[in-house]
């Protein structure tokens, strides 16, 4: 899971990988940024951005997309049960 924070460093939302695609879409729409602009800011191809939420994406892609939207990411490790 990831804790996504805005530039003021206040926690915005705790996100699981399956929530990431919808979160990106919602945040992108809130700030009025097109997919093409997110790709440009993140240095990603449009195909990579459309994979977000549909396929497993790399941590570097997650970081790039979040930074393109003005967010920082804190990644937490799920502790094993037992």
C-alpha positions as a printed Julia matrix, in Angstrom:
82×3 Matrix{Float64}:
  0.0     0.0     0.0
  1.06    3.59   -0.54
  0.43    6.8     1.31
  0.07    9.58   -1.23
  0.85   13.07    0.11
  0.41   16.49   -1.4
  3.1    19.18   -1.45
  2.15   20.36    2.06
  3.09   16.84    3.28
 -0.35   16.19    4.72
 -1.52   12.63    4.15
 -4.02   12.56    1.34
 -4.97    8.93    0.98
 -3.78    5.44    1.67
 -3.92    3.61   -1.66
 -3.64   -0.04   -2.59
 -2.27   -0.97   -6.02
 -5.77   -1.75   -7.31
 -6.92    1.76   -6.29
 -4.07    3.53   -8.06
 -5.57    3.78  -11.57
 -8.87    5.32  -10.41
 -6.99    7.64   -8.03
 -4.78    8.9   -10.88
 -7.82    9.57  -13.05
 -9.65   11.39  -10.24
 -6.66   13.55   -9.28
 -5.84   14.31  -12.91
 -9.42   15.46  -13.5
 -9.44   17.55  -10.29
 -6.48   19.6   -11.46
 -7.58   19.68  -15.1
 -4.53   17.92  -16.51
 -4.8    15.78  -19.62
 -3.34   12.29  -19.91
 -0.94   13.68  -22.49
  0.29   16.33  -20.03
  0.78   13.77  -17.25
  2.82   11.68  -19.71
  4.94   14.68  -20.66
  5.59   15.65  -17.03
  6.32   12.06  -16.0
  8.43   11.19  -19.02
  6.18    8.25  -19.84
  4.52    6.97  -22.98
  0.75    7.19  -23.3
  0.63    3.37  -23.38
  2.38    3.2   -20.01
 -0.08    5.63  -18.46
 -3.08    3.71  -19.79
 -1.6     0.54  -18.24
 -1.9     2.15  -14.79
 -4.75    0.4   -13.05
 -5.03   -2.3   -15.72
 -1.7    -4.05  -15.24
  0.95   -4.25  -12.58
  3.13   -1.17  -12.94
  6.62   -0.55  -11.63
  7.38    1.59   -8.6
  9.25    4.01  -10.87
  6.05    4.5   -12.91
  4.03    5.1    -9.74
  6.57    7.67   -8.53
  6.72    9.43  -11.9
  2.92    9.71  -12.18
  2.54   10.94   -8.6
  5.28   13.52   -9.0
  3.72   14.67  -12.28
  0.51   15.34  -10.36
  2.37   17.12   -7.52
  2.32   14.32   -4.96
  4.94   12.44   -2.98
  4.68    8.74   -2.22
  5.46    6.82    0.94
  5.54    3.07    0.34
  4.87    0.78    3.28
  5.7    -2.89    3.45
  2.93   -5.26    4.37
  4.08   -7.21    7.41
  3.65  -10.97    7.26
  1.04  -12.45    9.55
  2.33  -14.83   12.18
